[in-house]
Tab-separated table of C-alpha atoms and ligand atoms in Angstrom:
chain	number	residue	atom	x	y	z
T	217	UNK	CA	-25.864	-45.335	1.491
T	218	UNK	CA	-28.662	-43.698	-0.581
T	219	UNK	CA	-28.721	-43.294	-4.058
T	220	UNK	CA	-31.047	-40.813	-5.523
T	221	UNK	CA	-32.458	-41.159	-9.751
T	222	UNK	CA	-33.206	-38.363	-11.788
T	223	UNK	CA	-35.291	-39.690	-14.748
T	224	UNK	CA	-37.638	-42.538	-13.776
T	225	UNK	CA	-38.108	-43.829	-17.289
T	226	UNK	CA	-37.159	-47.282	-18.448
T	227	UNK	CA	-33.455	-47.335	-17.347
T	228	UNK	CA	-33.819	-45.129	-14.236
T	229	UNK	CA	-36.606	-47.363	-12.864
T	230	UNK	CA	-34.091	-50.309	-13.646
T	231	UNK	CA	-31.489	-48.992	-12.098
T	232	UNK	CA	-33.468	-48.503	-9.307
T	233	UNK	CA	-34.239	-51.839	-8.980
T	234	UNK	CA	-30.380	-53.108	-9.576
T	235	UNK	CA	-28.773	-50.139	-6.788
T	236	UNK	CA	-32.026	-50.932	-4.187
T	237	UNK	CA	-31.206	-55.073	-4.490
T	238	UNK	CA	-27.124	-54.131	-3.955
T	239	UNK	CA	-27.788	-52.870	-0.727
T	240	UNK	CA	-28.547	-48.912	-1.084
T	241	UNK	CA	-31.748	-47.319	-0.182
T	242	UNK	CA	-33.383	-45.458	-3.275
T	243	UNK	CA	-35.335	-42.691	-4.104
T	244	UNK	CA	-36.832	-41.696	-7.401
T	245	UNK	CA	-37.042	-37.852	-7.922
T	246	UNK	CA	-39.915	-37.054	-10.301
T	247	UNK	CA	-40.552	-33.803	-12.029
T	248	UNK	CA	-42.779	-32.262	-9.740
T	249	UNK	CA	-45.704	-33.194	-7.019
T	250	UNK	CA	-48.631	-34.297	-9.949
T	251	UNK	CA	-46.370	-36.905	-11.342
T	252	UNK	CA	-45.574	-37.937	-7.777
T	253	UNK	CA	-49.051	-38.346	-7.188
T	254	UNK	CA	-49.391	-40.200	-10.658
T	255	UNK	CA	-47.475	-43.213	-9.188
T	256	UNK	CA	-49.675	-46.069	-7.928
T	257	UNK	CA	-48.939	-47.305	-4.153
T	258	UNK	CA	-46.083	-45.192	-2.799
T	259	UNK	CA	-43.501	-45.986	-5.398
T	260	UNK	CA	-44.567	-49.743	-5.711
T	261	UNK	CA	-42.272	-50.828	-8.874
T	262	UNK	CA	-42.501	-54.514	-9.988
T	263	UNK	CA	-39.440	-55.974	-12.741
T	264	UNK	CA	-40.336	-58.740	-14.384
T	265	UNK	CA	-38.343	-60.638	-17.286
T	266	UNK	CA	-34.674	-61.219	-18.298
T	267	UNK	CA	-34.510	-63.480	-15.675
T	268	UNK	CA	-35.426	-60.565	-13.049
T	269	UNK	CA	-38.379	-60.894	-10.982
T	270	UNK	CA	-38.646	-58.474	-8.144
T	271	UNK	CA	-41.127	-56.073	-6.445
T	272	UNK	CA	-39.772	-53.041	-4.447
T	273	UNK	CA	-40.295	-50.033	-2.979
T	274	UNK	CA	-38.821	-46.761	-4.198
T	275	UNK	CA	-38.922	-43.906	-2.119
T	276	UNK	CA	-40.765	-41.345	-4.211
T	277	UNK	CA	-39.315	-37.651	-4.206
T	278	UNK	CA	-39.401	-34.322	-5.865
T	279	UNK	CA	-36.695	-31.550	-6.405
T	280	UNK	CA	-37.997	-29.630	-3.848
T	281	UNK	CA	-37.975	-32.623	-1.064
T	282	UNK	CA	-35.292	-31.710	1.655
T	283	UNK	CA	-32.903	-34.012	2.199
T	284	UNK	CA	-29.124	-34.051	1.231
T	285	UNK	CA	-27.815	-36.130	-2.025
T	286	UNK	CA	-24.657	-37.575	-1.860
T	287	UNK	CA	-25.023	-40.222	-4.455
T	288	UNK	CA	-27.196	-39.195	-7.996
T	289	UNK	CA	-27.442	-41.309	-10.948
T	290	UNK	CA	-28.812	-39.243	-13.844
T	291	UNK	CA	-30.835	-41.105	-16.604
T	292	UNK	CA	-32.619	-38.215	-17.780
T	293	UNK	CA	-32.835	-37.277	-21.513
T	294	UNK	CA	-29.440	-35.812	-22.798
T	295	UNK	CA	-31.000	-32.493	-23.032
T	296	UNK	CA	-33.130	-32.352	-19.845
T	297	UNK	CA	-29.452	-32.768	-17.705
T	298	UNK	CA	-28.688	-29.698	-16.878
T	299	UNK	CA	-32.036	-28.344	-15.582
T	300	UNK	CA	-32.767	-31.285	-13.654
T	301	UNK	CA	-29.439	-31.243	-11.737
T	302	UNK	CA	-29.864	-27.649	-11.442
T	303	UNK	CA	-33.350	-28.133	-9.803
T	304	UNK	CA	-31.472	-30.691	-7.244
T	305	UNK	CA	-28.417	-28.311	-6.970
T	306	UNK	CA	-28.786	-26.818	-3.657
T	307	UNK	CA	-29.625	-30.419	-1.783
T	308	UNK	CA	-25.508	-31.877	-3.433
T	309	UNK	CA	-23.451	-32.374	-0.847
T	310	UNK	CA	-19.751	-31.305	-1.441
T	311	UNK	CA	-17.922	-34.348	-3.233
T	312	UNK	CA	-21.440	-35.990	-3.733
T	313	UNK	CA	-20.722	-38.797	-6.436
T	314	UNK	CA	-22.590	-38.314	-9.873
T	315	UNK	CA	-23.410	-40.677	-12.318
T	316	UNK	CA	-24.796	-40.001	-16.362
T	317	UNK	CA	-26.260	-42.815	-18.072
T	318	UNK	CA	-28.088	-41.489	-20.990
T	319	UNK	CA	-27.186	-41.186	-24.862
T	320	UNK	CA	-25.748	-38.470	-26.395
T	321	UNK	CA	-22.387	-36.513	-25.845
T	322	UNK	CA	-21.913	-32.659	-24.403
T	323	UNK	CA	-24.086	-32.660	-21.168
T	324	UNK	CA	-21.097	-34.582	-19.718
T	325	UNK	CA	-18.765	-31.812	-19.759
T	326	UNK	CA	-21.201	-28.862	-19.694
T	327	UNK	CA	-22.734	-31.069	-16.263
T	328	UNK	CA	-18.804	-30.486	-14.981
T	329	UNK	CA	-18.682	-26.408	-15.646
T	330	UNK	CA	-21.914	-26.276	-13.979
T	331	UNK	CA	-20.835	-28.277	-10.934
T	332	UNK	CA	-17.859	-27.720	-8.199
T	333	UNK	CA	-16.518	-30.227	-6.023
T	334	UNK	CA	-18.301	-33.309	-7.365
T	335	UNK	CA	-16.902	-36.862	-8.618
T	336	UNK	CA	-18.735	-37.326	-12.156
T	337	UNK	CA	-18.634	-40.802	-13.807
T	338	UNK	CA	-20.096	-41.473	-17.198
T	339	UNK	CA	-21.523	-44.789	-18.395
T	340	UNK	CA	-23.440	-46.004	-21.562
T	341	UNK	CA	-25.613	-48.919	-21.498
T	342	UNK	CA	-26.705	-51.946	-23.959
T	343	UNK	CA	-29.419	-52.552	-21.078
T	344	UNK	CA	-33.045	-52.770	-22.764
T	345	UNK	CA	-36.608	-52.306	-20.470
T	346	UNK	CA	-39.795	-50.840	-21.380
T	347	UNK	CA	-42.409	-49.548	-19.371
T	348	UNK	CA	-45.978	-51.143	-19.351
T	349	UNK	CA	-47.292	-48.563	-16.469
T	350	UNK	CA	-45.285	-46.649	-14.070
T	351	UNK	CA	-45.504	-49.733	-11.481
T	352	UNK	CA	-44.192	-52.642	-14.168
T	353	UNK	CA	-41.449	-52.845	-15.743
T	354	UNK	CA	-40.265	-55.343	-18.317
T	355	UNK	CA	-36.436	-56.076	-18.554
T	356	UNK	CA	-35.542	-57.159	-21.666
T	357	UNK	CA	-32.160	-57.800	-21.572
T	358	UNK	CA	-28.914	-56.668	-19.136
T	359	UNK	CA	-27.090	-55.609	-21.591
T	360	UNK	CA	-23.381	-54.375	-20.633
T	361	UNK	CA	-22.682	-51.462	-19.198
T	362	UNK	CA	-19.453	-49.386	-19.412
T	363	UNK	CA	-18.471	-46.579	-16.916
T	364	UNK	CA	-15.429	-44.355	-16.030
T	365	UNK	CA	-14.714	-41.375	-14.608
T	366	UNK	CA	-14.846	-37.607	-15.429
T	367	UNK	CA	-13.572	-36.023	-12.561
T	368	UNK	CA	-9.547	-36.862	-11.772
T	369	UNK	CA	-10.247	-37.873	-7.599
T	370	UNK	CA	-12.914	-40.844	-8.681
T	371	UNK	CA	-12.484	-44.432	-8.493
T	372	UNK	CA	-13.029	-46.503	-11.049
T	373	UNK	CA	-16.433	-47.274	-9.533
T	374	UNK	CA	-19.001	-45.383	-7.634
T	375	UNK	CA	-19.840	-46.707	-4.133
T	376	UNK	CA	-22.213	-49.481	-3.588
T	377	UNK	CA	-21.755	-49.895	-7.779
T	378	UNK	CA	-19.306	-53.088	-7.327
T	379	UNK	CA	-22.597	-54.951	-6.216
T	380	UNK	CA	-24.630	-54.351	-8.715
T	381	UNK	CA	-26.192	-57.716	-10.260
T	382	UNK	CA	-25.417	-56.897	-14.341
T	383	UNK	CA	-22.325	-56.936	-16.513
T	384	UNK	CA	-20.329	-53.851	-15.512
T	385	UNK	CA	-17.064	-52.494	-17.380
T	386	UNK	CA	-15.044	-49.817	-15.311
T	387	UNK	CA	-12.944	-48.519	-17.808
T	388	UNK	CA	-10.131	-45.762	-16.871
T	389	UNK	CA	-11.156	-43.911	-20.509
T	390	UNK	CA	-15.205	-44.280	-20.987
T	391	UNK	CA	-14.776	-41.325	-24.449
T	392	UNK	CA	-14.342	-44.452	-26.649
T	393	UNK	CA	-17.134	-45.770	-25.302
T	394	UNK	CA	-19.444	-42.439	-25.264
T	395	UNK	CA	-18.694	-42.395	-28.968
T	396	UNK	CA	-19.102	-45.908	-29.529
T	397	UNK	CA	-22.606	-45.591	-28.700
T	398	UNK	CA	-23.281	-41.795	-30.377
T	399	UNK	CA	-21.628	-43.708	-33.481
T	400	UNK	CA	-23.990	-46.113	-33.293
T	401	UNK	CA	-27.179	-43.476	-32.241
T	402	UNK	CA	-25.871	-41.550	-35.569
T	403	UNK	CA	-26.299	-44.070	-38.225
T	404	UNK	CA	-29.990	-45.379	-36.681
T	405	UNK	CA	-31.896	-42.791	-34.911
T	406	UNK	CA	-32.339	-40.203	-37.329
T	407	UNK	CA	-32.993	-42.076	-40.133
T	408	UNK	CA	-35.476	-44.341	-38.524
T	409	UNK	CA	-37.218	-41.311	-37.389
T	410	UNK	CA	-37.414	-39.024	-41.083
T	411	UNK	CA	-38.370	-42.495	-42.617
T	412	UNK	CA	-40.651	-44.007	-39.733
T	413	UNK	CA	-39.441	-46.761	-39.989
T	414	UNK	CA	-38.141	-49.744	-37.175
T	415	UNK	CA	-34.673	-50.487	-36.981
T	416	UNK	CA	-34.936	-53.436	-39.216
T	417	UNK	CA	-35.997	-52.123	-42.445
T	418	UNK	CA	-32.526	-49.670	-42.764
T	419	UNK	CA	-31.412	-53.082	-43.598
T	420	UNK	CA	-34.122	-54.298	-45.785
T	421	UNK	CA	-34.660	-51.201	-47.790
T	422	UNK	CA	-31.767	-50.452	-50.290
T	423	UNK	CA	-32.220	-46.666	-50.235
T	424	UNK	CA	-32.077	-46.676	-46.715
T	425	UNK	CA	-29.203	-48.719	-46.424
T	426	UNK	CA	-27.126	-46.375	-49.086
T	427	UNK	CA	-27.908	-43.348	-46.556
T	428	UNK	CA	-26.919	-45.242	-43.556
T	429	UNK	CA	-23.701	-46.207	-45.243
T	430	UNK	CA	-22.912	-43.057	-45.882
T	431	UNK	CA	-23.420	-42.051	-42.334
T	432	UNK	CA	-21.244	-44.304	-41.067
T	433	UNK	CA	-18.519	-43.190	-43.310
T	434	UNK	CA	-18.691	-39.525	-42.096
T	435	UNK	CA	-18.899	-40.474	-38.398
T	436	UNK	CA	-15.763	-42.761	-38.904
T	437	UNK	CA	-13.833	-40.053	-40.165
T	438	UNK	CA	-14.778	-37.318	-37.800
T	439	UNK	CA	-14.042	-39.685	-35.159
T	440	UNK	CA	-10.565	-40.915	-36.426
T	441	UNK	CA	-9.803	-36.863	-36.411
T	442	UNK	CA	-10.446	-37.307	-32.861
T	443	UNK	CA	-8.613	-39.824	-32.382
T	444	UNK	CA	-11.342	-42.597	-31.350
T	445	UNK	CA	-10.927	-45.558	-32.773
T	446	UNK	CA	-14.362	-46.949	-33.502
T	447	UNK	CA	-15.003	-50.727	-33.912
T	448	UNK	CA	-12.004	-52.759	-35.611
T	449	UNK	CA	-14.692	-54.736	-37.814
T	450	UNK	CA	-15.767	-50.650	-39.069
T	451	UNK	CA	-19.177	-49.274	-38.096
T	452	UNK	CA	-21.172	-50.165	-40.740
T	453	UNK	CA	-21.200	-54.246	-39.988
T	454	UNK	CA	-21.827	-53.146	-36.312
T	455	UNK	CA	-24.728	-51.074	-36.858
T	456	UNK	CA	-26.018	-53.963	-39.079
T	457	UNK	CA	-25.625	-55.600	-36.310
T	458	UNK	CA	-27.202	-53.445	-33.739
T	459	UNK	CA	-29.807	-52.942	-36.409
T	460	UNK	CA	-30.724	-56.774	-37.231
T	461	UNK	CA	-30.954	-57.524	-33.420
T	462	UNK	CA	-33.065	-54.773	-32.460
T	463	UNK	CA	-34.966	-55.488	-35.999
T	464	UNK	CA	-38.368	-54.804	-34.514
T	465	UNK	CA	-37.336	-51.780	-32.315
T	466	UNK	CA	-38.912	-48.237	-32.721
T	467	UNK	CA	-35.676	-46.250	-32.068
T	468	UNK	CA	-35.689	-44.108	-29.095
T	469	UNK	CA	-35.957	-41.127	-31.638
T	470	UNK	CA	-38.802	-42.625	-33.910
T	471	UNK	CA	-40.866	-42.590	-30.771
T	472	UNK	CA	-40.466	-39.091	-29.668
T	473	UNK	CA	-41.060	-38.079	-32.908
T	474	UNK	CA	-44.455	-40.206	-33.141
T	475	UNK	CA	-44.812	-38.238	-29.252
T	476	UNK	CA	-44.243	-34.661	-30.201
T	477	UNK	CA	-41.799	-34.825	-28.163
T	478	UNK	CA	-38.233	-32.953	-28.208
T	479	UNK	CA	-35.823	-35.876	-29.499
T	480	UNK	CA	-31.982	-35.826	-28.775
T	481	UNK	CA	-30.742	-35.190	-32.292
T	482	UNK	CA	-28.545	-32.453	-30.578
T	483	UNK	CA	-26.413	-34.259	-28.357
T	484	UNK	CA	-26.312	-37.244	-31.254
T	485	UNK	CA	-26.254	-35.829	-34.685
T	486	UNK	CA	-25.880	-32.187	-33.310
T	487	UNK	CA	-22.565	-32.854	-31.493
T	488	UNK	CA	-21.535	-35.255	-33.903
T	489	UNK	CA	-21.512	-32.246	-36.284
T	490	UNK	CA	-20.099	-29.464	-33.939
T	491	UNK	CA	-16.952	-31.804	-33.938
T	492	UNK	CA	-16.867	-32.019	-37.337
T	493	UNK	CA	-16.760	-28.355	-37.827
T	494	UNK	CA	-13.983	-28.073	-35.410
T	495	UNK	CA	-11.958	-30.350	-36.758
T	496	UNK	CA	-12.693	-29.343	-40.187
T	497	UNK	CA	-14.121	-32.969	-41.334
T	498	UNK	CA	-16.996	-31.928	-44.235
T	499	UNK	CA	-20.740	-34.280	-43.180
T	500	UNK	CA	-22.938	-33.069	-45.592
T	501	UNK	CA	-25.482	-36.274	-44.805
T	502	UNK	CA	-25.636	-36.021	-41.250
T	503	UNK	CA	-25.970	-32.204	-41.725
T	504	UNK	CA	-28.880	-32.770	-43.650
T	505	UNK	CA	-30.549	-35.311	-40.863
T	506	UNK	CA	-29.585	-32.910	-38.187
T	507	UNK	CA	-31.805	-30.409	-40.425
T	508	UNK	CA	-34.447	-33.075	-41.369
T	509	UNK	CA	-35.063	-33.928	-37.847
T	510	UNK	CA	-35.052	-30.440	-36.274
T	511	UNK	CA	-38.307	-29.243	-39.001
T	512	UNK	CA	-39.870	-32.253	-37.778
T	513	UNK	CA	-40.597	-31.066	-34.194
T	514	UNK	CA	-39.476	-29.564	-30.783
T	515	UNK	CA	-35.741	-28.613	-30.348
T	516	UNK	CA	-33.606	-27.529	-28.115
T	517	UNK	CA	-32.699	-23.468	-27.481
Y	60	KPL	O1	-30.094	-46.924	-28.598
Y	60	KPL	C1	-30.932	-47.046	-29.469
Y	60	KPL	C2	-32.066	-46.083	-29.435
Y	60	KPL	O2	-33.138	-46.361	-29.943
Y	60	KPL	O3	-31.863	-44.993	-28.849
Y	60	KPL	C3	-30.779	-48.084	-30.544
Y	60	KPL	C4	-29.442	-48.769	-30.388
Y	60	KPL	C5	-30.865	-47.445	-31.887
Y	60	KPL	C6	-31.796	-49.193	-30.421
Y	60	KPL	O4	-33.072	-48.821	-30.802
């Protein structure tokens, strides 16, 4: 079995490490030959921390490599998912298994009108790395990790998946889950990225922590109009939660702000506010984020 990654940040190089000690063989697909050539010692990738301490050796590909994929695991940014698939599309063989594990809601069902004859699973992750240099990488935590499928032929798990040495949850519905996780994306991201600010001080500063509330409200209601039930204890005490334990985080946003870089407020705040306007739920506050955070930098379209 080989499993191929698209995305060989912080979770994709993890995963890489979690599929390759399972059993599979696995190859990284980066962007294009320079970053290829960027990578030190033919795909030399050590894990360190969390209780992980490994060294191995990804194969090292790029879109344009020939060989089939049967098995993909996507861990791209949310917006980046449909060109990147599209630059592997011609190497997926027909029922080749496909997994997203990324933030952010819509790719998942545009991924399945771009694709025929394909198993799709989604998952969301608690999992926490970071990179110190594209050959070490620092696990923080496991996390747990939900996944389900997308397409009606898929089991619960992909193959080679029911080795994999960290807390998995197949579940037969993973939407709760998706918007679980965008719920919880909502109410941090953008605000830590307008103000600057780590995760921590939405807490600590009142004026922060009035806007945040208010968040949470709006997202509860658009996604009880949806029919999701959120968290039974509400979504403000778990974002205070999420919030106090990743205190000293820079939010995934913040830092492609501080980058230049295009951030995911569409397929967070962005879809979290197309669903409100179909369902006719009024979010004036995340509207205004979603705003904030698009005259801030690079956006989608
Ligand atoms: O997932 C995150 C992110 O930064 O994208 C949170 C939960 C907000 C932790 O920083």
């Amino acid at each position: 079995m080989h499993w191929h990654i698209l995305g060989a940040g912080s979770i994709g190089c993890l995963w890489a490490s979690l599929l390759s000690r399972a059993g599979p063989d696995v190859s990284l697909i980066l962007r294009n030959r320079a970053a290829l050539e960027q990578w030190p010692d033919d795909g030399r990738l050590d894990i360190t921390g969390a209780g992980e301490q490994h060294r191995l050796h990804c194969r090292l590909e790029t879109p344009a490599t020939e060989l089939p994929i049967r098995h993909l695991l996507v861990t791209t940014k949310a917006y980046d998912t449909l060109r990147a698939v599209e630059a592997i599309q011609s190497r997926l063989q027909p029922g080749a298994e496909i997994v997203l594990l990324q933030n952010g809601m819509g790719q998942q069902q545009a991924l399945l009108e771009q694709l025929a004859d394909i198993r799709l699973w989604a998952a969301t992750t608690t999992a926490a790395a970071w990179r110190e240099s594209r050959s070490l990488l620092h696990c923080v935590s496991l996390g747990d990790t939900h996944i389900g499928p997308l397409t009606g032929d898929s089991p619960s798990l992909p193959s080679g998946w029911d080795k994999l040495a960290a807390p998995l949850h197949p579940c037969a519905d993973i939407q709760p889950h998706l918007w679980r996780k965008l719920a919880i994306n909502c109410a941090i991201n953008p605000l830590t990225a307008l103000y600057g600010c780590r995760n921590g001080m939405l807490l600590e500063n009142a004026g922060h922590r009035e806007v945040m509330l208010r968040v949470c409200e709006e997202v509860e209601r658009v996604a009880a109009a949806r029919g999701i039930e959120l968290f039974p204890g509400g979504l403000a005490a778990r974002v205070t939660e999420v919030a106090r334990a990743t205190g000293d985080n820079l939010s995934s946003m913040l830092q492609d702000v501080r980058h230049g870089r295009r951030s995911e407020i569409e397929q967070i705040t962005g879809f979290l506010c197309r669903q409100a306007r179909l369902l006719n739920v009024k979010v004036p506050v995340n509207l205004s984020l979603l705003q904030g955070i698009r005259a801030l930098g690079p956006h989608d379209g």
